[in-house]
């Protein structure tokens, strides 16, 4: 049949109904005009987001230094940005700025580099590979808890950081917390301490060489970081060349992984990552995977200490699955599916205190969110913290109730009402790793210890790169 005949048989296409475009609600004047309002606090956008949500509803806009910014709290719009229209968004400015630290690693890169890097890195994060880390996580958590004494007072925030750092050292580099690992930790912390300065500096990329104190500090830390990671890569490559068996750590896997050409690249050979790409990914994974889990654990211990009924239910599960008294044993991989309440506790803790508390994207062309037009170049923000405290989806939102995460309760909520790990093609690649680290650490520690919070007032969450407690979080330890 000829195409003309086909065409004549097709009923005429109905023209699309004219789109009803509504004016975006929001602040009338640029943000700096409101600088002295209670809800504008430099370094804490959560207050502003809360205000916008309360005052204007699920979508609101404002302008900051000439940039149109839209805050959304509608799960359908979030799905649009992360999934349906993801091709028309890139990471927002502050994340892009982190390229000066993380280069073209998974968090900061754009397509086509991102898609290629993700394909190379994916096998290293495969569920089965991650499973092998379970035993290491448990034995590290056990060695930490076994050093604690009855009646001792500890800063659980610091202790969780130390635990998570050792887990990263072991699983990412197959090493102890050596001076090299400490150096990476210290330099990343130094650079993160400069974060506000780095983000605020206009066109910083062009001025990195200037003799300004903040930049001198940055250059020194970055050079040290690069040298340490380079040495670790060289050592790993040398071990592989000498025929030493792959110990399964993430770095070895990244070095061994190849980019298998797709149909579009037919004829090309599989490619390894260059050393610079591996370095960027190592720093990215270090940064993304260490403080996030540590903070999630810290908040979990605090919440358990405040909710004795939940704590008792968790202990009952641990006793059933892992035994008591002389019969008590450490969790193994086979126990993971039975530690369901522990997983719900971790999920509920990340609802109230999501380590990644907000995300943002910049539109690369005009897009529509429901009846609203979002111009090209707008920044769109959404917040795990605000969404997962929205009463419409989580009634009585401040109550700590892990039963919100039974399979039935989860299935009853719309997608993107809970997204601690993001979504779409940029969804956290370490999600399975994080769940395993969280659940096994909770199980291993809570089977031995109960914690009582010693602060006179509730800890204050601080929205830095991750949501961390502002002050040390002191706990008294009682053996179970
Ligand atoms: C509780 C712990 C964690 C939380 C809450 C978390 C959260 C997130 C979120 C929200 C994103 C998406 C960011 C965006 O789209 O703008 C992300 C991306 C990422 N995360 Fe995680 N993460 C956690 C643990 C980990 C771990 C353990 C690792 C590695 C071992 C990791 C590695 C990454 C990487 C590499 C990306 C970038 C992925 C890509 O764009 O392809 N994360 N994470």
Coordinates of C-alpha atoms and ligand atoms in Angstrom, one line a residue:
X1 CA 0.0 0.0 0.0
X2 CA 1.4 3.4 -0.9
X3 CA 2.0 5.9 1.8
X4 CA -0.4 8.4 0.0
X5 CA -3.3 5.9 0.3
X6 CA -2.4 5.3 3.9
X7 CA -2.3 9.0 4.6
X8 CA -5.7 9.5 3.1
X9 CA -7.2 6.8 5.3
X10 CA -6.0 8.4 8.5
X11 CA -8.6 10.5 10.2
X12 CA -7.5 14.1 10.5
X13 CA -5.5 14.8 13.6
X14 CA -7.4 16.9 16.1
X15 CA -5.3 20.0 17.0
X16 CA -4.2 19.9 20.6
X17 CA -6.4 21.8 23.0
X18 CA -4.9 25.2 23.8
X19 CA -2.9 24.8 26.9
X20 CA -4.2 26.7 29.9
X21 CA -1.1 28.4 31.2
X22 CA -1.4 29.8 34.7
X23 CA 0.7 32.4 36.3
X24 CA 3.2 30.8 38.7
X25 CA 2.3 31.8 42.3
X26 CA 5.2 33.1 44.4
X27 CA 7.2 36.0 45.7
X28 CA 6.5 39.3 44.0
X29 CA 10.0 40.7 44.5
X30 CA 13.5 39.2 44.3
X31 CA 14.5 37.2 47.3
X32 CA 17.0 39.7 48.7
X33 CA 14.1 42.2 49.3
X34 CA 12.8 39.7 51.9
X35 CA 16.2 39.3 53.6
X36 CA 15.1 40.2 57.1
X37 CA 12.0 37.9 57.1
X38 CA 12.1 35.1 59.6
X39 CA 11.8 32.5 56.8
X40 CA 14.9 33.7 54.9
X41 CA 18.0 32.4 56.6
X42 CA 21.3 32.2 54.7
X43 CA 22.5 28.6 54.5
X44 CA 19.1 27.1 55.4
X45 CA 16.7 27.0 52.4
X46 CA 14.4 24.6 54.2
X47 CA 12.8 27.5 56.0
X48 CA 12.2 29.3 52.8
X49 CA 10.8 26.1 51.1
X50 CA 8.5 25.5 54.1
X51 CA 7.2 29.1 53.9
X52 CA 6.6 28.8 50.1
X53 CA 4.8 25.6 50.5
X54 CA 2.6 26.8 53.4
X55 CA 1.8 30.1 51.7
X56 CA 1.5 29.2 48.0
X57 CA 0.9 25.5 47.8
X58 CA 2.6 22.8 45.7
X59 CA 4.3 25.2 43.3
X60 CA 5.8 28.6 44.0
X61 CA 8.5 30.7 42.3
X62 CA 10.9 33.4 43.3
X63 CA 13.9 35.1 41.8
X64 CA 17.4 35.0 43.2
X65 CA 20.3 37.0 41.6
X66 CA 18.3 37.2 38.4
X67 CA 17.6 33.4 38.2
X68 CA 14.0 32.2 38.2
X69 CA 13.6 29.5 40.8
X70 CA 10.6 27.3 41.2
X71 CA 9.9 25.2 44.3
X72 CA 7.6 22.2 43.8
X73 CA 6.1 19.8 46.3
X74 CA 3.8 17.8 44.0
X75 CA 4.8 14.2 43.4
X76 CA 3.6 14.4 39.8
X77 CA 5.7 17.4 39.0
X78 CA 8.7 15.8 40.7
X79 CA 8.2 12.8 38.5
X80 CA 8.0 15.1 35.4
X81 CA 11.4 16.6 36.3
X82 CA 13.2 13.4 37.2
X83 CA 11.6 11.0 34.8
X84 CA 9.2 12.1 32.1
X85 CA 11.0 15.4 31.1
X86 CA 14.4 14.4 32.5
X87 CA 16.0 15.0 29.0
X88 CA 15.1 18.8 29.4
X89 CA 16.9 19.2 32.7
X90 CA 20.5 19.3 33.9
X91 CA 21.8 19.5 37.4
X92 CA 21.5 22.9 39.0
X93 CA 24.3 25.4 39.4
X94 CA 25.6 24.5 42.8
X95 CA 26.0 20.8 41.8
X96 CA 27.6 21.8 38.5
X97 CA 30.0 24.0 40.5
X98 CA 31.2 20.9 42.3
X99 CA 32.9 19.8 39.1
X100 CA 36.0 21.7 40.4
X101 CA 36.2 18.9 43.0
X102 CA 34.5 15.9 41.4
X103 CA 35.3 16.5 37.8
X104 CA 33.1 14.5 35.5
X105 CA 32.1 11.9 38.1
X106 CA 28.6 10.4 38.2
X107 CA 27.0 13.1 40.3
X108 CA 28.3 16.1 38.4
X109 CA 28.6 14.9 34.7
X110 CA 26.0 15.5 32.0
X111 CA 25.1 13.2 29.2
X112 CA 26.6 11.8 27.1
X113 CA 29.5 11.4 29.6
X114 CA 27.1 10.5 32.4
X115 CA 25.3 7.7 30.5
X116 CA 28.6 6.2 29.6
X117 CA 30.1 6.4 33.1
X118 CA 26.9 4.9 34.6
X119 CA 27.1 1.9 32.3
X120 CA 30.8 1.3 33.2
X121 CA 30.1 1.7 37.0
X122 CA 26.9 -0.3 37.1
X123 CA 28.4 -3.8 37.5
X124 CA 30.4 -2.6 40.5
X125 CA 27.1 -1.7 42.2
X126 CA 25.2 -4.7 41.1
X127 CA 23.0 -6.3 43.8
X128 CA 25.0 -9.5 43.9
X129 CA 28.4 -7.6 44.2
X130 CA 27.0 -5.4 46.9
X131 CA 25.8 -8.5 48.8
X132 CA 29.5 -9.5 49.3
X133 CA 30.0 -6.3 51.3
X134 CA 27.3 -7.4 53.8
X135 CA 29.7 -9.6 55.8
X136 CA 32.3 -6.9 55.9
X137 CA 29.7 -4.3 57.1
X138 CA 28.6 -6.6 59.9
X139 CA 32.1 -7.4 61.1
X140 CA 33.1 -3.7 61.1
X141 CA 29.9 -2.7 63.0
X142 CA 30.6 -5.6 65.5
X143 CA 34.2 -4.5 66.1
X144 CA 33.0 -0.9 66.8
X145 CA 30.2 -1.9 69.2
X146 CA 32.5 -4.4 71.0
X147 CA 34.8 -1.5 72.0
X148 CA 32.0 0.3 73.8
X149 CA 31.6 0.0 77.6
X150 CA 28.4 -0.1 79.7
X151 CA 27.4 3.3 81.0
X152 CA 29.8 5.0 78.6
X153 CA 28.8 8.3 77.0
X154 CA 29.4 8.6 73.2
X155 CA 28.8 11.2 70.5
X156 CA 26.8 9.0 68.2
X157 CA 27.2 11.4 65.3
X158 CA 31.0 11.0 65.5
X159 CA 30.8 7.3 66.1
X160 CA 28.5 6.8 63.1
X161 CA 31.0 8.8 60.9
X162 CA 33.9 6.6 62.2
X163 CA 31.9 3.4 61.4
X164 CA 30.9 4.6 57.9
X165 CA 34.4 5.7 57.1
X166 CA 35.8 2.3 57.9
X167 CA 33.1 0.7 55.8
X168 CA 34.0 2.9 52.9
X169 CA 37.7 2.3 53.3
X170 CA 37.2 -1.5 53.3
X171 CA 34.6 -1.8 50.6
X172 CA 35.8 1.0 48.3
X173 CA 39.6 0.5 48.6
X174 CA 40.0 -2.8 50.4
X175 CA 42.1 -1.2 53.2
X176 CA 42.0 -0.2 56.8
X177 CA 41.4 3.4 57.8
X178 CA 45.0 4.2 56.8
X179 CA 46.7 7.7 56.8
X180 CA 45.7 7.8 53.1
X181 CA 42.0 7.3 53.9
X182 CA 42.2 9.9 56.7
X183 CA 43.9 12.3 54.3
X184 CA 41.0 11.8 51.8
X185 CA 38.5 12.4 54.6
X186 CA 40.3 15.5 55.9
X187 CA 40.7 17.1 52.5
X188 CA 37.2 16.4 51.4
X189 CA 36.0 18.0 54.7
X190 CA 38.2 21.0 54.2
X191 CA 36.8 21.5 50.7
X192 CA 33.2 21.0 51.9
X193 CA 34.0 23.6 54.6
X194 CA 34.6 26.0 51.7
X195 CA 31.4 24.9 50.0
X196 CA 29.4 28.2 50.5
X197 CA 32.4 30.2 49.4
X198 CA 32.9 28.0 46.3
X199 CA 29.2 28.2 45.4
X200 CA 28.9 31.9 45.9
X201 CA 32.0 32.9 43.9
X202 CA 30.8 34.1 40.4
X203 CA 32.4 32.2 37.5
X204 CA 34.9 30.6 39.9
X205 CA 36.1 28.1 37.3
X206 CA 37.9 31.0 35.5
X207 CA 39.6 32.3 38.7
X208 CA 40.8 29.1 40.4
X209 CA 44.5 30.2 40.0
X210 CA 44.0 33.5 41.9
X211 CA 46.0 34.0 45.1
X212 CA 42.8 34.4 47.3
X213 CA 43.0 32.6 50.7
X214 CA 39.9 30.4 50.0
X215 CA 41.2 29.4 46.6
X216 CA 44.7 28.7 47.9
X217 CA 43.2 26.4 50.5
X218 CA 41.1 24.7 47.9
X219 CA 44.0 24.2 45.5
X220 CA 46.2 22.7 48.2
X221 CA 43.5 20.3 49.4
X222 CA 42.5 19.3 45.9
X223 CA 46.2 18.6 44.9
X224 CA 46.7 16.5 48.0
X225 CA 43.4 14.6 47.3
X226 CA 44.4 13.9 43.7
X227 CA 47.8 12.7 44.7
X228 CA 46.5 10.3 47.4
X229 CA 43.8 8.8 45.1
X230 CA 46.3 8.6 42.2
X231 CA 48.6 6.5 44.4
X232 CA 45.7 4.2 45.5
X233 CA 44.8 3.7 41.8
X234 CA 48.4 3.0 40.8
X235 CA 48.7 0.5 43.7
X236 CA 45.5 -1.3 42.6
X237 CA 46.6 -1.3 39.0
X238 CA 50.0 -2.7 39.9
X239 CA 48.4 -5.5 42.0
X240 CA 46.2 -6.4 39.1
X241 CA 49.2 -6.5 36.7
X242 CA 51.1 -8.7 39.1
X243 CA 48.3 -11.2 38.9
X244 CA 47.0 -10.7 42.4
X245 CA 43.3 -11.8 42.7
X246 CA 40.6 -9.1 42.5
X247 CA 39.5 -8.7 46.1
X248 CA 36.1 -7.4 44.9
X249 CA 36.5 -3.8 46.3
X250 CA 34.7 -1.1 44.4
X251 CA 38.0 0.5 43.1
X252 CA 39.2 -2.8 41.6
X253 CA 35.8 -3.3 40.0
X254 CA 35.8 0.2 38.5
X255 CA 39.3 -0.4 37.1
X256 CA 38.2 -3.7 35.6
X257 CA 34.9 -2.6 34.2
X258 CA 34.6 -1.7 30.6
X259 CA 32.2 0.3 28.5
X260 CA 30.6 -2.2 26.1
X261 CA 29.8 -0.3 22.9
X262 CA 26.1 0.0 22.2
X263 CA 24.6 -0.6 18.7
X264 CA 25.1 3.1 18.1
X265 CA 28.9 2.8 18.6
X266 CA 29.2 -0.4 16.5
X267 CA 32.7 -1.4 15.6
X268 CA 34.3 0.3 18.7
X269 CA 36.3 -1.7 21.2
X270 CA 35.2 -2.0 24.8
X271 CA 36.9 0.8 26.8
X272 CA 38.2 1.1 30.3
X273 CA 37.9 4.3 32.3
X274 CA 41.0 6.6 32.2
X275 CA 42.8 7.1 35.6
X276 CA 41.3 10.6 35.8
X277 CA 37.8 9.3 35.3
X278 CA 38.4 6.6 38.0
X279 CA 39.8 9.3 40.3
X280 CA 36.6 11.5 39.8
X281 CA 34.4 8.4 40.4
X282 CA 36.3 7.4 43.5
X283 CA 36.0 10.9 45.0
X284 CA 32.3 11.0 44.0
X285 CA 31.5 7.7 45.6
X286 CA 33.5 8.6 48.7
X287 CA 31.6 11.9 49.1
X288 CA 28.2 10.4 48.2
X289 CA 28.4 7.3 50.2
X290 CA 29.9 8.1 53.5
X291 CA 28.3 11.0 55.2
X292 CA 24.9 10.2 53.9
X293 CA 24.7 6.8 55.6
X294 CA 26.5 8.1 58.8
X295 CA 23.8 10.8 59.2
X296 CA 20.9 8.4 58.5
X297 CA 22.3 6.1 61.2
X298 CA 22.8 9.0 63.7
X299 CA 19.2 10.2 63.3
X300 CA 18.0 6.6 63.6
X301 CA 19.6 6.2 67.0
X302 CA 18.1 9.4 68.2
X303 CA 14.6 8.5 67.0
X304 CA 14.9 5.0 68.6
X305 CA 15.9 6.6 71.9
X306 CA 12.8 8.8 71.9
X307 CA 10.4 6.0 70.9
X308 CA 10.6 3.1 73.3
X309 CA 7.7 1.2 71.7
X310 CA 9.4 1.2 68.3
X311 CA 12.7 0.3 70.0
X312 CA 11.1 -2.7 71.8
X313 CA 9.6 -3.9 68.5
X314 CA 12.9 -3.7 66.8
X315 CA 14.6 -5.6 69.7
X316 CA 12.0 -8.3 69.5
X317 CA 12.7 -8.8 65.8
X318 CA 16.4 -8.9 66.4
X319 CA 16.0 -11.5 69.2
X320 CA 13.7 -13.6 67.0
X321 CA 16.0 -13.5 64.0
X322 CA 19.4 -13.5 65.6
X323 CA 18.8 -15.3 68.9
X324 CA 19.4 -14.2 72.5
X325 CA 21.9 -14.9 75.3
X326 CA 24.4 -17.6 74.4
X327 CA 22.5 -18.3 71.2
X328 CA 22.9 -14.8 69.9
X329 CA 24.8 -14.5 66.6
X330 CA 25.7 -11.8 64.2
X331 CA 23.4 -11.1 61.2
X332 CA 24.3 -12.8 57.9
X333 CA 23.2 -12.1 54.4
X334 CA 20.6 -14.8 54.7
X335 CA 19.0 -12.8 57.5
X336 CA 18.5 -9.7 55.5
X337 CA 15.0 -10.5 54.3
X338 CA 13.9 -11.3 57.9
X339 CA 15.1 -8.0 59.2
X340 CA 12.0 -6.3 57.9
X341 CA 11.2 -4.1 60.8
X342 CA 14.9 -2.9 61.0
X343 CA 14.5 -1.8 57.3
X344 CA 11.2 0.0 58.1
X345 CA 12.9 1.8 61.0
X346 CA 15.7 2.9 58.7
X347 CA 13.2 4.0 56.0
X348 CA 11.1 6.0 58.6
X349 CA 14.2 7.6 59.9
X350 CA 15.1 8.8 56.4
X351 CA 11.6 10.1 56.0
X352 CA 11.9 12.5 59.0
X353 CA 15.6 13.2 58.5
X354 CA 16.5 12.6 54.8
X355 CA 20.3 12.8 54.4
X356 CA 19.8 14.2 50.9
X357 CA 17.3 16.9 52.0
X358 CA 16.7 18.7 48.7
X359 CA 17.5 18.3 45.0
X360 CA 17.5 20.7 42.0
X361 CA 17.6 20.8 38.3
X362 CA 17.9 23.5 35.6
X363 CA 15.6 23.5 32.6
X364 CA 17.4 23.5 29.2
X365 CA 14.2 24.5 27.4
X366 CA 10.7 25.5 28.2
X367 CA 8.8 22.8 30.0
X368 CA 5.3 22.4 31.5
X369 CA 4.5 21.3 35.0
X370 CA 0.7 20.8 35.0
X371 CA -0.8 24.1 33.9
X372 CA 2.4 26.1 34.5
X373 CA 5.1 27.1 32.0
X374 CA 8.7 26.8 33.2
X375 CA 11.0 28.9 31.1
X376 CA 14.4 27.6 29.9
X377 CA 17.2 28.4 32.4
X378 CA 14.9 28.1 35.5
X379 CA 16.0 26.3 38.6
X380 CA 13.5 23.8 39.9
X381 CA 14.0 22.6 43.5
X382 CA 12.1 20.0 45.5
X383 CA 12.8 18.7 49.0
X384 CA 12.7 15.2 50.5
X385 CA 12.5 16.9 53.9
X386 CA 9.3 18.9 53.0
X387 CA 7.6 16.2 50.9
X388 CA 8.0 13.5 53.5
X389 CA 6.6 15.7 56.2
X390 CA 3.5 16.6 54.1
X391 CA 0.4 15.5 56.1
X392 CA -1.5 14.6 53.0
X393 CA 0.8 11.7 52.4
X394 CA 2.1 11.1 55.9
X395 CA -0.6 11.9 58.4
X396 CA 0.6 13.1 61.8
X397 CA 4.0 13.6 60.1
X398 CA 6.1 14.2 63.1
X399 CA 5.2 10.9 64.7
X400 CA 8.0 8.2 64.2
X401 CA 6.1 5.2 63.0
X402 CA 8.0 2.6 60.9
X403 CA 4.7 0.9 60.1
X404 CA 4.3 3.6 57.4
X405 CA 6.7 1.4 55.5
X406 CA 4.9 -1.9 55.4
X407 CA 4.6 -3.1 51.8
X408 CA 0.9 -2.3 51.9
X409 CA 1.3 1.2 53.2
X410 CA 4.1 1.9 50.7
X411 CA 2.0 0.7 47.8
X412 CA -0.9 3.0 48.9
X413 CA 1.2 6.2 48.4
X414 CA 1.8 7.9 45.1
X415 CA 5.3 7.6 43.6
X416 CA 7.7 10.4 44.5
X417 CA 6.1 11.1 47.9
X418 CA 9.2 9.4 49.4
X419 CA 12.4 9.6 47.4
X420 CA 15.4 9.7 49.7
X421 CA 17.5 8.3 46.8
X422 CA 16.2 10.5 44.1
X423 CA 14.8 8.9 40.9
X424 CA 15.0 8.5 37.2
X425 CA 18.3 8.0 35.4
X426 CA 20.2 9.9 38.1
X427 CA 18.8 7.7 40.9
X428 CA 21.4 6.9 43.6
X429 CA 23.6 4.1 42.3
X430 CA 24.5 3.2 45.8
X431 CA 21.0 2.7 47.1
X432 CA 21.2 -1.1 47.7
X433 CA 24.5 -0.6 49.4
X434 CA 23.0 2.1 51.6
X435 CA 20.1 -0.1 52.7
X436 CA 22.5 -3.0 53.5
X437 CA 24.8 -0.7 55.4
X438 CA 21.9 0.8 57.3
X439 CA 20.0 -2.3 58.2
X440 CA 23.1 -4.4 59.1
X441 CA 24.6 -1.6 61.2
X442 CA 21.3 -1.1 63.1
X443 CA 20.9 -4.8 63.7
X444 CA 24.5 -5.4 64.8
X445 CA 24.5 -2.5 67.2
X446 CA 20.9 -2.7 68.6
X447 CA 21.3 -6.4 69.3
X448 CA 23.9 -5.4 71.9
X449 CA 23.2 -1.8 73.0
X450 CA 20.4 0.5 74.0
X451 CA 21.0 4.3 73.8
X452 CA 19.6 7.1 75.9
X453 CA 19.8 10.7 74.6
X454 CA 21.4 13.0 77.0
X455 CA 20.7 16.4 75.4
X456 CA 18.3 18.8 77.2
X457 CA 16.6 19.8 73.9
X458 CA 16.1 17.9 70.7
X459 CA 19.1 18.0 68.3
X460 CA 18.9 20.7 65.6
X461 CA 19.1 19.5 62.0
X462 CA 21.5 21.5 59.8
X463 CA 20.9 21.3 56.1
X464 CA 24.5 21.2 54.8
X465 CA 25.5 18.9 51.9
X466 CA 23.7 16.3 54.0
X467 CA 21.2 16.8 56.8
X468 CA 23.4 16.5 59.9
X469 CA 22.9 17.4 63.6
X470 CA 24.3 20.8 64.4
X471 CA 26.0 19.7 67.6
X472 CA 27.5 16.4 68.9
X473 CA 24.7 14.0 69.8
X474 CA 25.5 12.5 73.2
X475 CA 24.1 9.1 74.1
X476 CA 24.5 6.9 77.2
X477 CA 25.0 3.2 76.4
X478 CA 23.2 0.5 78.3
X479 CA 23.9 -3.2 77.4
X480 CA 20.9 -5.3 76.4
Ligands
LIG1 C1 21.5 6.9 52.9 C2 22.4 7.0 52.0 C3 22.3 7.7 50.7 C4 21.4 8.6 50.3 C5 20.2 9.2 51.1 C6 21.7 9.0 48.9 C7 21.0 9.9 48.2 C8 21.3 10.1 46.8 C9 20.5 10.9 46.0 C10 19.2 11.7 46.4 C11 21.1 10.9 44.7 C12 20.5 11.6 43.5 C13 21.0 13.1 43.4 C14 20.4 13.8 42.2 O1 19.8 13.1 41.3 O2 20.6 15.0 42.1 C15 22.2 10.1 44.8 C16 23.1 9.9 43.8 C17 24.3 9.2 43.9 N1 24.7 8.4 45.0 FE1 23.7 8.2 46.7 N2 22.8 8.2 48.6 C18 23.2 7.4 49.6 C19 24.2 6.5 49.7 C20 25.1 6.3 48.6 C21 26.2 5.3 48.7 C22 26.4 4.3 49.8 C23 26.8 5.5 47.5 C24 28.0 4.7 47.0 C25 28.6 3.7 47.6 C26 26.2 6.5 46.7 C27 26.6 7.0 45.5 C28 25.9 7.8 44.7 C29 26.3 8.2 43.3 C30 27.6 7.8 42.6 C31 25.3 9.1 42.8 C32 25.2 9.7 41.5 C33 24.4 8.8 40.6 C34 24.2 9.3 39.1 O3 23.9 10.4 38.9 O4 24.3 8.4 38.2 N3 25.1 7.0 47.4 N4 22.4 9.6 46.1

